[in-house]
Short mmCIF file of C-alpha atoms in Angstrom, two decimals:
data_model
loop_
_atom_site.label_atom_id
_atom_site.label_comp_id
_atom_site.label_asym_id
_atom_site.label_seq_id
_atom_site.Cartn_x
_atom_site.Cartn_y
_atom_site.Cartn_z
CA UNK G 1 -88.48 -8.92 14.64
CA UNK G 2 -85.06 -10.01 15.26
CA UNK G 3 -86.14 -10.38 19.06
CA UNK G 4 -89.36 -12.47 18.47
CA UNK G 5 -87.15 -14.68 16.24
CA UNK G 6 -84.61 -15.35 18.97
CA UNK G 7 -87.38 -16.12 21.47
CA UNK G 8 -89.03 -18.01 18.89
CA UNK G 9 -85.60 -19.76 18.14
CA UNK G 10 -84.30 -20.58 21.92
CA UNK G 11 -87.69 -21.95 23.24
CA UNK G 12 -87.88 -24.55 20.52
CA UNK G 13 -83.97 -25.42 21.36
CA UNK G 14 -85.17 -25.16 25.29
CA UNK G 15 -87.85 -27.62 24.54
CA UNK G 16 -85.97 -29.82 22.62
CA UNK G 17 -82.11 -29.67 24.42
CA UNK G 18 -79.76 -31.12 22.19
CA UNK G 19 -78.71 -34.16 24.18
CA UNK G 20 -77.86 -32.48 27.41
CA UNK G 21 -78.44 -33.95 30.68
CA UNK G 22 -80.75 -31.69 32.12
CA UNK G 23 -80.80 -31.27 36.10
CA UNK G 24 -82.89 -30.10 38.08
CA UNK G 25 -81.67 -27.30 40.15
CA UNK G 26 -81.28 -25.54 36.59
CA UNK G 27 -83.82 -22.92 36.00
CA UNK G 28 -85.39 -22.78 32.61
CA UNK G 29 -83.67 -19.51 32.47
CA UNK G 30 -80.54 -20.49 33.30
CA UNK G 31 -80.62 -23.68 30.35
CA UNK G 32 -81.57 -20.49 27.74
CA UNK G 33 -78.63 -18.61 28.46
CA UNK G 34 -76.41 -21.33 28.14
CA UNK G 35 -78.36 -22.27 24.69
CA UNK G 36 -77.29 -18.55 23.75
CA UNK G 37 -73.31 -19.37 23.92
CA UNK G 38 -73.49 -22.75 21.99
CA UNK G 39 -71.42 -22.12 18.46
CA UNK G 40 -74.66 -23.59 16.71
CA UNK G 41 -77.11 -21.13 18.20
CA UNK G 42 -74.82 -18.09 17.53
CA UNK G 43 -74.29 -19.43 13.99
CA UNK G 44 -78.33 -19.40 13.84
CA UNK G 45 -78.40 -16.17 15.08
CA UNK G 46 -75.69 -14.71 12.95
CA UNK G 47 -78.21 -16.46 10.06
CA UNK G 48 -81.12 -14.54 10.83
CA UNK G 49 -79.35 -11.25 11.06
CA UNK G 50 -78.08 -12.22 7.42
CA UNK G 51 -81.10 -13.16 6.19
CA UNK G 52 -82.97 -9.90 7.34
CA UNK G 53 -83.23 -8.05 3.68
CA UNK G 54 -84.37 -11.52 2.00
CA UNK G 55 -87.13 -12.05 4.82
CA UNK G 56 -88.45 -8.86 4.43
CA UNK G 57 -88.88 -9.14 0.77
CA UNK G 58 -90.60 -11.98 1.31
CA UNK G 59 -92.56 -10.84 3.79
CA UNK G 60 -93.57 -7.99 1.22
CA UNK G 61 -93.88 -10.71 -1.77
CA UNK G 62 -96.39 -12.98 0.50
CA UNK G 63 -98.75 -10.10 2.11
CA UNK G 64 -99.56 -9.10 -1.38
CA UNK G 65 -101.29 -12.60 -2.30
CA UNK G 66 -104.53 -11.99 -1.02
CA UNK G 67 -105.25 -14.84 1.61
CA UNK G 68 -108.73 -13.82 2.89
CA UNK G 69 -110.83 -16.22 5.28
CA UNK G 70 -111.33 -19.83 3.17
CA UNK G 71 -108.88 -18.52 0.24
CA UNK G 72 -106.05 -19.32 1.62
CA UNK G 73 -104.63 -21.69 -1.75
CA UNK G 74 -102.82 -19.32 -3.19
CA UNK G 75 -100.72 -18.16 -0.57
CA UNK G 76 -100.29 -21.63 0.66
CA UNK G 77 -98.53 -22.65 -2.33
CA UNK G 78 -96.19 -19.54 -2.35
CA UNK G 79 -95.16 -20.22 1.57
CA UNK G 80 -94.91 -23.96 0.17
CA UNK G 81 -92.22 -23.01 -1.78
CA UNK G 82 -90.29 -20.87 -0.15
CA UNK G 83 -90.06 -23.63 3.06
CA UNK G 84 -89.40 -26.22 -0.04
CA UNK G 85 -86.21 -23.86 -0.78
CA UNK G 86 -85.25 -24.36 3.14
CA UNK G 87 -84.58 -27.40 2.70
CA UNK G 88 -83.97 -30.33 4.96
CA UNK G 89 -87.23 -30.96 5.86
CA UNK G 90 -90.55 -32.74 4.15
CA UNK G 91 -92.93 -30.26 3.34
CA UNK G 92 -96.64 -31.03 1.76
CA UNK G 93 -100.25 -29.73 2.14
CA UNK G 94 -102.70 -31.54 4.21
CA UNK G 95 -106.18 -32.52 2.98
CA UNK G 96 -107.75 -29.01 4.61
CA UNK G 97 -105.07 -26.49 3.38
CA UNK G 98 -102.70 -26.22 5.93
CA UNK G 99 -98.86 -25.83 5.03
CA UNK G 100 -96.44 -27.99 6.93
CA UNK G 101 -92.62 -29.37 6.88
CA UNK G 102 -90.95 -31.62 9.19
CA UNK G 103 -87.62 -31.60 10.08
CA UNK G 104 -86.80 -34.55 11.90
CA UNK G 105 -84.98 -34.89 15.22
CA UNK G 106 -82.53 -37.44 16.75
CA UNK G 107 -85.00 -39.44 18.64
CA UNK G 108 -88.33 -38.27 17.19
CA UNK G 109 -89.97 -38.95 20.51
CA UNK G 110 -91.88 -35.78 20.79
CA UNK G 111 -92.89 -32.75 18.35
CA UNK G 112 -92.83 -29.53 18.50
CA UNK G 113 -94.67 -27.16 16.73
CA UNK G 114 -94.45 -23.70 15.37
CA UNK G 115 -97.36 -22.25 13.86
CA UNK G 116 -98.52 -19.33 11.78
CA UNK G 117 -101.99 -19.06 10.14
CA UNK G 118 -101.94 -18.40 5.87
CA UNK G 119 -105.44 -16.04 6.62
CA UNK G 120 -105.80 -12.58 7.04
CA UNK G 121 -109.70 -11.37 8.62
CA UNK G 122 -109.57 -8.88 5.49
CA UNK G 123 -112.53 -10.04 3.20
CA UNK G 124 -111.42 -10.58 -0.67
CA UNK G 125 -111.07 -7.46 -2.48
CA UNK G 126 -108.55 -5.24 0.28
CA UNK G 127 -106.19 -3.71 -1.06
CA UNK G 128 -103.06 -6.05 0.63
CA UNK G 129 -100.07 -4.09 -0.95
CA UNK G 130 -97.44 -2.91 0.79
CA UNK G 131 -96.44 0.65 1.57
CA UNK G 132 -92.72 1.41 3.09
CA UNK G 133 -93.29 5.08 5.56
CA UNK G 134 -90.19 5.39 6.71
CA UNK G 135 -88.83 2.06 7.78
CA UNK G 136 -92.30 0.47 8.77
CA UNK G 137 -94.50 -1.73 6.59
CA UNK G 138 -97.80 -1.39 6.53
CA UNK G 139 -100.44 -3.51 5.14
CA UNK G 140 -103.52 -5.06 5.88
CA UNK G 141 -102.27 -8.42 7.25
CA UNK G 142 -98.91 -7.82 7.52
CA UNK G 143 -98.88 -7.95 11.31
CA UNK G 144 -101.19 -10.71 11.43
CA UNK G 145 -100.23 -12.70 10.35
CA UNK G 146 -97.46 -12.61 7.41
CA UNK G 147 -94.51 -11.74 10.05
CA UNK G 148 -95.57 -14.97 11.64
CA UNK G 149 -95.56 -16.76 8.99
CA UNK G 150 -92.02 -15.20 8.32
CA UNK G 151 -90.67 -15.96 11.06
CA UNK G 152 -91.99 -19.67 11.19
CA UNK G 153 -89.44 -20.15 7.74
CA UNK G 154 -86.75 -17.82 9.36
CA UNK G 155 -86.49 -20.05 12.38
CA UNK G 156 -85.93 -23.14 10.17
CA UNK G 157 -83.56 -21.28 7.81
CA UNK G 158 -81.51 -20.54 10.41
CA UNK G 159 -81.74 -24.23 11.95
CA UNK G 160 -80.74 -25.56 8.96
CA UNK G 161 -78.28 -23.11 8.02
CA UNK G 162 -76.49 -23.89 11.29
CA UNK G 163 -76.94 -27.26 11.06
CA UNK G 164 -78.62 -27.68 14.55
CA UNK G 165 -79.82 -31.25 15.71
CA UNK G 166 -82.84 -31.36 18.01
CA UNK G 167 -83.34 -34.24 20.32
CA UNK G 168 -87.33 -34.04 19.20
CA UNK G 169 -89.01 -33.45 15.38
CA UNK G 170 -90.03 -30.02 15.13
CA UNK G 171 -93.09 -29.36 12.54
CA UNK G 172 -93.00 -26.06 11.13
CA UNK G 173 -96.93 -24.87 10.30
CA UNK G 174 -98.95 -22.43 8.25
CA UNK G 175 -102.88 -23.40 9.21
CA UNK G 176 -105.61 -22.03 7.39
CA UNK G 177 -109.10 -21.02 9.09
CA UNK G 178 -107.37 -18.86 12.22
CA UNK G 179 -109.73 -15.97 11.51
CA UNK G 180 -113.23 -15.61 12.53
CA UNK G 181 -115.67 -18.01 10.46
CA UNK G 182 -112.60 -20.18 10.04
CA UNK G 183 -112.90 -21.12 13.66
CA UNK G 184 -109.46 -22.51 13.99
CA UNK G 185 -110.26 -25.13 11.36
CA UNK G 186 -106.79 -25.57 10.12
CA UNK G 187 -104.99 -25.89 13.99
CA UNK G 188 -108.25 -28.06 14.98
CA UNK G 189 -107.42 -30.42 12.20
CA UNK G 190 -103.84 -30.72 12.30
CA UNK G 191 -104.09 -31.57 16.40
CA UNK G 192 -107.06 -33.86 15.44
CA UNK G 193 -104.43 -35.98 12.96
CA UNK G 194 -101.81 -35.81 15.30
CA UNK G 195 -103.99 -37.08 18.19
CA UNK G 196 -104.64 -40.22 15.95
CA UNK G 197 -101.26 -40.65 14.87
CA UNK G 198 -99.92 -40.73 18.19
#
């Protein structure tokens, strides 16, 4: 987890590169590892390591709201909340379900998403609680996708914690409709609006 987050968390400071100059002889790889010594970016990191027993309890808290395919409200308005309590960002519901907050960049000239889906393919009914064997979770949906969802907040937690400025907005997302019958609905809608807005 703590890996995928600070993938997660460089390639959305990679995209978006404070205000650097960037030149071209630098290799993308080159601009990451130098994104990995700046005092903000360690600060974020030192975040998510702190905020490790809280995301797991989450994590826990929001697999056991059942979210199967086109009943997805419920656990939309818990994952609501809890990016609400994030803070610096506008958060609201869309006309189709999905979850999303903005958190606003210097220039706004670009955005950047990061997206989890709220469903699970598990039809209504599975038993979604959470059992601890050892130190794994397991759960139906807990893999997919609740840790995504987890560590869509985790990554702005620890943006905001750290007080890191991004040259572009970056929209944090939870779409509905990812599984099966929901044929993308929620993604295909939110690139639809965004197409038009643009």
């Amino acid at each position: 987890m703590r890996i995928l987050l600070a993938a997660v968390f460089i390639s959305i400071l990679n995209q978006s590169a404070f205000s650097q100059t960037k030149s071209a002889s630098k290799s993308y790889l080159e601009e990451a590892a130098n994104l990995t010594r700046e005092k903000s970016v360690l600060a974020a990191f030192a975040e998510i390591e702190r905020l490790n027993p809280q995301t797991l309890q989450e994590l826990i808290e929001l697999n056991e709201i059942p979210a199967p395919p086109f009943k997805e409200t419920n656990r939309g308005l818990a994952y609501k909340s809890m990016l609400e309590e994030a803070g610096g960002v506008k958060v609201w519901i869309d006309s189709v379900g999905n979850v999303l907050a903005l958190r606003k960049g210097r220039t706004g000239k670009r955005l950047i998403a990061l997206d989890g889906h709220l469903d699970t393919v598990f039809p209504e009914g599975t038993d979604v609680k959470v059992k601890l064997k050892g130190d794994t979770l397991f759960a139906p949906g807990i893999g997919d996708n609740t840790r995504g969802l987890m560590v869509v907040l985790t990554v702005l937690r620890a943006m905001e914690k750290a007080s890191i400025e991004t040259e572009d907005d970056v929209l944090f997302v939870a779409t509905v409709g990812e599984e099966g019958n929901g044929d993308l609905r929620g993604v295909k809608h939110l690139l639809w609006e965004i197409r038009f807005q643009n």
